Short mmCIF file of C-alpha atoms in Angstrom, two decimals:
data_model
loop_
_atom_site.label_atom_id
_atom_site.label_comp_id
_atom_site.label_asym_id
_atom_site.label_seq_id
_atom_site.Cartn_x
_atom_site.Cartn_y
_atom_site.Cartn_z
CA MET A 1 226.84 -64.64 159.08
CA LEU A 2 224.76 -62.29 161.23
CA VAL A 3 226.53 -59.87 163.31
CA LEU A 4 224.60 -58.24 166.27
CA LEU A 5 225.62 -54.87 167.26
CA PRO A 6 224.62 -52.32 169.91
CA PRO A 7 223.64 -48.91 168.80
CA SER A 8 225.57 -45.56 169.77
CA GLU A 9 224.37 -43.38 172.61
CA GLY A 10 225.54 -40.42 170.31
CA LYS A 11 223.96 -40.12 166.96
CA ALA A 12 224.37 -37.91 163.74
CA SER A 13 221.64 -35.64 162.82
CA SER A 14 218.69 -36.81 160.77
CA GLY A 15 219.54 -34.55 157.84
CA ARG A 16 216.95 -33.42 155.33
CA GLY A 17 215.98 -36.91 153.67
CA ALA A 18 212.27 -38.19 153.36
CA PRO A 19 210.68 -39.15 156.87
CA LEU A 20 210.66 -42.50 158.14
CA LYS A 21 208.54 -45.16 156.67
CA LEU A 22 208.12 -48.12 159.21
CA GLU A 23 206.83 -50.35 156.69
CA SER A 24 210.14 -49.98 154.77
CA LEU A 25 212.56 -51.31 157.55
CA ALA A 26 213.81 -54.75 157.50
CA LEU A 27 212.37 -57.47 159.68
CA PRO A 28 208.83 -56.54 159.19
CA GLY A 29 207.52 -59.02 161.97
CA LEU A 30 208.76 -56.14 164.34
CA THR A 31 206.64 -53.31 162.66
CA ALA A 32 203.67 -53.44 165.35
CA ALA A 33 206.02 -53.36 168.02
CA ARG A 34 208.07 -50.48 166.71
CA ALA A 35 204.82 -48.55 166.09
CA ALA A 36 203.91 -48.99 169.75
CA VAL A 37 207.18 -47.44 170.91
CA LEU A 38 207.53 -44.89 168.37
CA GLY A 39 204.13 -43.75 169.02
CA GLU A 40 204.33 -43.45 173.01
CA LEU A 41 207.86 -41.82 172.77
CA ALA A 42 207.03 -39.24 170.35
CA GLU A 43 203.87 -38.23 172.14
CA LEU A 44 205.44 -38.30 175.47
CA CYS A 45 208.26 -36.07 174.35
CA ALA A 46 205.88 -33.67 172.58
CA SER A 47 203.59 -33.21 175.46
CA ASP A 48 205.59 -33.20 178.75
CA GLU A 49 209.37 -32.27 178.31
CA GLU A 50 210.05 -32.75 182.07
CA LYS A 51 208.59 -36.14 182.23
CA ALA A 52 210.16 -37.17 179.06
CA ARG A 53 213.70 -36.20 180.38
CA GLU A 54 213.05 -38.23 183.57
CA VAL A 55 211.86 -41.32 181.57
CA LEU A 56 214.86 -41.07 179.42
CA GLY A 57 217.45 -40.29 182.12
CA LEU A 58 218.55 -37.10 180.39
CA SER A 59 220.40 -34.22 181.91
CA GLU A 60 219.22 -30.59 181.78
CA GLY A 61 222.00 -30.15 179.07
CA LEU A 62 220.30 -32.90 176.74
CA ARG A 63 216.80 -31.20 176.63
CA GLY A 64 217.40 -30.98 172.83
CA GLU A 65 217.29 -34.81 172.54
CA VAL A 66 213.62 -34.61 173.86
CA ALA A 67 212.68 -32.23 171.15
CA LYS A 68 214.46 -34.45 168.50
CA ASN A 69 212.01 -37.60 169.76
CA ALA A 70 209.15 -35.26 169.51
CA GLU A 71 209.74 -34.85 165.79
CA LEU A 72 210.33 -38.65 165.03
CA HIS A 73 207.47 -38.77 162.61
CA THR A 74 208.47 -35.85 160.54
CA ALA A 75 212.11 -35.80 160.72
CA GLY A 76 214.46 -36.70 157.82
CA ALA A 77 215.73 -40.40 157.63
CA ARG A 78 218.96 -41.49 156.82
CA PRO A 79 220.64 -45.11 156.64
CA ALA A 80 221.38 -46.33 160.15
CA GLY A 81 224.96 -46.92 159.23
CA GLU A 82 225.19 -43.14 159.00
CA ILE A 83 222.90 -42.15 162.12
CA TYR A 84 225.11 -44.45 164.62
CA THR A 85 228.35 -42.98 165.59
CA GLY A 86 230.75 -43.43 168.48
CA VAL A 87 234.04 -45.56 169.11
CA LEU A 88 232.65 -48.88 167.63
CA TYR A 89 231.16 -47.16 164.53
CA ASP A 90 234.42 -44.97 164.02
CA ALA A 91 236.44 -48.16 164.10
CA LEU A 92 234.04 -50.07 161.73
CA ASP A 93 233.89 -46.93 159.35
CA LEU A 94 231.27 -48.28 156.99
CA ALA A 95 231.57 -45.37 154.61
CA SER A 96 235.16 -46.24 153.62
CA LEU A 97 234.53 -49.84 152.83
CA ASP A 98 234.66 -51.12 149.12
CA THR A 99 231.40 -51.98 147.42
CA ALA A 100 231.67 -55.52 147.93
CA ALA A 101 232.30 -55.05 151.75
CA LYS A 102 229.23 -52.58 152.14
CA ARG A 103 227.05 -55.38 150.44
CA ARG A 104 228.22 -57.70 152.99
CA ALA A 105 227.50 -55.12 155.79
CA ALA A 106 224.02 -54.77 154.48
CA ARG A 107 223.36 -58.47 154.67
CA SER A 108 225.26 -59.28 157.71
CA LEU A 109 224.85 -56.46 160.37
CA LEU A 110 221.99 -55.82 162.72
CA VAL A 111 221.88 -53.06 165.13
CA PHE A 112 219.69 -53.35 168.20
CA SER A 113 217.83 -50.71 169.47
CA GLY A 114 215.28 -49.53 172.21
CA LEU A 115 213.21 -47.91 169.80
CA TRP A 116 213.35 -49.85 166.65
CA GLY A 117 214.09 -53.24 168.22
CA ALA A 118 216.81 -54.11 165.44
CA VAL A 119 217.55 -52.54 162.17
CA ARG A 120 219.90 -53.20 159.21
CA VAL A 121 222.51 -50.55 158.42
CA THR A 122 220.79 -49.67 155.15
CA ASP A 123 217.49 -48.93 156.85
CA ARG A 124 216.45 -45.31 156.75
CA ILE A 125 215.79 -44.03 160.29
CA PRO A 126 215.71 -40.40 162.13
CA SER A 127 218.08 -39.61 164.55
CA TYR A 128 216.66 -40.27 168.17
CA ARG A 129 217.32 -41.02 171.79
CA CYS A 130 215.97 -44.09 173.47
CA SER A 131 218.00 -46.72 175.13
CA MET A 132 216.95 -50.38 175.78
CA GLY A 133 217.12 -49.49 179.50
CA VAL A 134 214.19 -47.07 179.21
CA ARG A 135 210.93 -47.77 180.80
CA LEU A 136 207.88 -45.96 179.14
CA PRO A 137 204.76 -45.08 181.26
CA GLY A 138 202.56 -47.18 178.91
CA LEU A 139 204.69 -49.91 177.47
CA GLY A 140 207.06 -50.48 180.40
CA ALA A 141 210.39 -51.72 180.24
CA LEU A 142 211.69 -51.87 176.68
CA GLY A 143 213.90 -54.85 177.15
CA THR A 144 210.75 -56.72 177.95
CA HIS A 145 208.68 -55.32 175.28
CA TRP A 146 211.01 -56.45 172.74
CA ARG A 147 211.58 -60.18 174.01
CA ALA A 148 208.21 -61.76 172.24
CA PRO A 149 208.48 -59.95 168.85
CA MET A 150 212.34 -60.75 168.76
CA ALA A 151 211.87 -64.30 169.59
CA ASP A 152 209.50 -64.71 166.78
CA VAL A 153 211.62 -62.71 164.08
CA LEU A 154 215.30 -63.23 165.00
CA PRO A 155 215.73 -66.96 164.62
CA GLU A 156 214.73 -66.68 160.93
CA ALA A 157 217.00 -63.76 160.37
CA ALA A 158 219.90 -65.71 161.97
CA GLY A 159 219.66 -68.21 159.03
CA ASP A 160 221.78 -71.22 159.24
CA GLY A 161 225.23 -69.67 159.68
CA LEU A 162 227.33 -67.98 162.42
CA VAL A 163 225.80 -65.42 164.71
CA LEU A 164 228.43 -63.25 166.18
CA ASP A 165 226.95 -61.40 169.25
CA LEU A 166 228.76 -58.09 169.94
CA ARG A 167 225.86 -56.52 171.93
CA SER A 168 226.08 -55.03 175.58
CA ALA A 169 224.34 -56.76 178.33
CA ALA A 170 221.23 -54.34 178.24
CA TYR A 171 220.57 -55.06 174.38
CA GLY A 172 221.53 -58.90 174.76
CA ALA A 173 218.49 -59.21 177.38
CA ALA A 174 216.15 -58.37 174.29
CA TRP A 175 216.88 -61.50 172.39
CA LYS A 176 218.84 -64.42 173.69
CA PRO A 177 219.66 -67.06 171.02
CA LYS A 178 218.10 -70.47 172.16
CA GLY A 179 218.71 -74.09 171.10
CA GLU A 180 220.42 -74.73 167.76
CA VAL A 181 220.81 -71.02 167.04
CA ALA A 182 222.69 -70.67 170.46
CA GLY A 183 224.99 -73.39 169.47
CA ARG A 184 226.28 -71.44 166.55
CA THR A 185 226.42 -68.17 168.44
CA ALA A 186 229.74 -66.62 169.65
CA THR A 187 229.87 -63.75 172.26
CA VAL A 188 233.14 -61.54 172.36
CA ARG A 189 234.56 -59.91 175.29
CA VAL A 190 237.66 -57.73 174.81
CA LEU A 191 240.15 -57.64 177.54
CA HIS A 192 243.12 -55.15 178.16
CA ALA A 193 245.82 -57.75 178.14
CA PRO A 194 248.00 -56.64 181.03
CA THR A 195 245.02 -56.27 183.52
CA ARG A 196 242.59 -58.67 181.93
CA LYS A 197 239.79 -55.99 182.45
CA VAL A 198 237.22 -54.77 180.23
CA VAL A 199 238.24 -51.15 179.18
CA SER A 200 235.30 -49.53 177.33
CA HIS A 201 237.32 -47.69 174.75
CA PHE A 202 239.32 -50.91 173.66
CA ASN A 203 236.39 -52.90 174.01
CA LYS A 204 234.23 -50.84 171.54
CA ALA A 205 237.07 -49.98 169.17
CA THR A 206 238.35 -53.77 168.94
CA LYS A 207 234.70 -54.92 168.06
CA GLY A 208 234.46 -52.38 165.39
CA ARG A 209 237.98 -53.45 164.09
CA ILE A 210 237.03 -57.13 164.17
CA VAL A 211 233.82 -56.46 162.17
CA ARG A 212 235.65 -54.22 159.65
CA SER A 213 238.29 -57.06 159.08
CA LEU A 214 235.71 -59.64 158.34
CA LEU A 215 233.76 -57.44 155.92
CA ALA A 216 236.83 -56.23 154.18
CA THR A 217 238.55 -59.57 153.71
CA GLY A 218 235.24 -61.32 152.77
CA ILE A 219 235.88 -63.91 155.47
CA ALA A 220 232.65 -65.72 156.40
CA PRO A 221 233.00 -68.30 159.25
CA LYS A 222 230.30 -70.92 159.18
CA GLY A 223 230.53 -71.41 162.86
CA PRO A 224 232.30 -70.34 166.29
CA ALA A 225 235.38 -72.64 165.62
CA GLU A 226 235.84 -71.28 162.25
CA LEU A 227 235.55 -67.79 163.69
CA VAL A 228 238.43 -68.31 166.20
CA GLU A 229 240.53 -69.78 163.54
CA ALA A 230 239.67 -66.58 161.37
CA LEU A 231 240.42 -64.10 164.13
CA ARG A 232 243.84 -65.72 164.81
CA GLY A 233 244.50 -65.55 161.07
CA LEU A 234 243.89 -61.79 161.22
CA GLY A 235 246.50 -61.38 164.01
CA TYR A 236 243.82 -61.36 167.12
CA VAL A 237 244.85 -63.09 170.27
CA VAL A 238 241.79 -65.19 171.07
CA GLU A 239 240.93 -67.31 174.18
CA VAL A 240 238.04 -69.63 173.83
CA GLY A 241 235.44 -70.84 176.22
CA GLU A 242 233.78 -73.75 174.53
CA PRO A 243 230.14 -74.45 175.64
CA ALA A 244 230.08 -77.06 178.32
CA ARG A 245 226.63 -78.40 176.74
CA ALA A 246 224.98 -78.20 173.32
CA GLY A 247 222.69 -75.26 172.64
CA THR A 248 224.76 -72.78 174.51
CA PRO A 249 226.93 -69.80 172.85
CA TRP A 250 230.66 -69.93 172.54
CA ALA A 251 232.40 -67.26 174.75
CA LEU A 252 235.52 -65.59 173.13
CA ASP A 253 237.94 -63.35 174.83
CA VAL A 254 239.95 -61.15 172.68
CA LEU A 255 243.09 -59.66 174.34
CA VAL A 256 244.53 -56.29 173.37
CA ASP A 257 247.45 -54.26 174.63
CA GLU A 258 246.48 -51.17 172.80
CA VAL A 259 244.19 -49.77 169.91
CA HIS A 260 245.75 -48.15 167.02
#
C-alpha cells in the first residue's frame, strides 16, 4: 500500500541536525528536479526578500519564512514526519505509533511537496515554505515542473498494491495515476454528514485518523474494494463511487458527524 499525503503549510523548526543531503532522499529519480527548485528558491530568498515574498504569496508577518528558505543548504534537517505539522499530522501522530506501525509508515507514506516533489516520512529535510502553487521566475509553475519526473518515478514507487490518494487538488495535479495504477487507486473525500459538504478541519483530521488506523492495525488492503471493507470494519461510514471504466480511480466519500 502506498499512501499519498499533502504537506502541511505550517512546519516545525529545522532543529540542529546535520544539513540536507539531497542524494540521501528516497526516490532518487527526483534528485535533479529537487536540486533545480532548491537552488532557485534559496537564491531568490537570499537575494531579494520582497520579490521572494511576492512569489511565495507571503504576508508581511511571514518575512521569517523567506529567511528560512535562504538557509536551506545549511539549516539542520529532521525526518519529514517531524517537520510536517497541522491538523492531519496531529491526528496521524506518528511519534506515538508503536515500532511495527512506524515501520509501516516508513514504507507506505509519501508526502508531496512543492520543493521536494515527494518524500518519505523518514527522509531528513529542513523546514521550508514553498507550496505546489508557487511559480518560480526561472522554473515556472512547480506543478508543471514536477509532472515529468513524477511520471517517471511514481509508478515504480506505487508497486503492485493499493494507492490511497489523500492529496489536495494542487498536489494531486503533480502526478495523476494512469492506466493499471489508476485502477487500483482510491481517492478519499471527507464530508460533514449533516450538510454533505467538505469542512477543512473534518477533512484533514479524518484523513489523519484513517491513515493512523490502517498503520496501527496493520491492515494493508490490496485494492480499493478491500479498502472500503477495511474502513467500514474500522467504523467509518463509506460511500463508494466505483469507476465507470477501467483505468480510473475509485472515489470514496467518508461521512463524519464530528471529529473526536
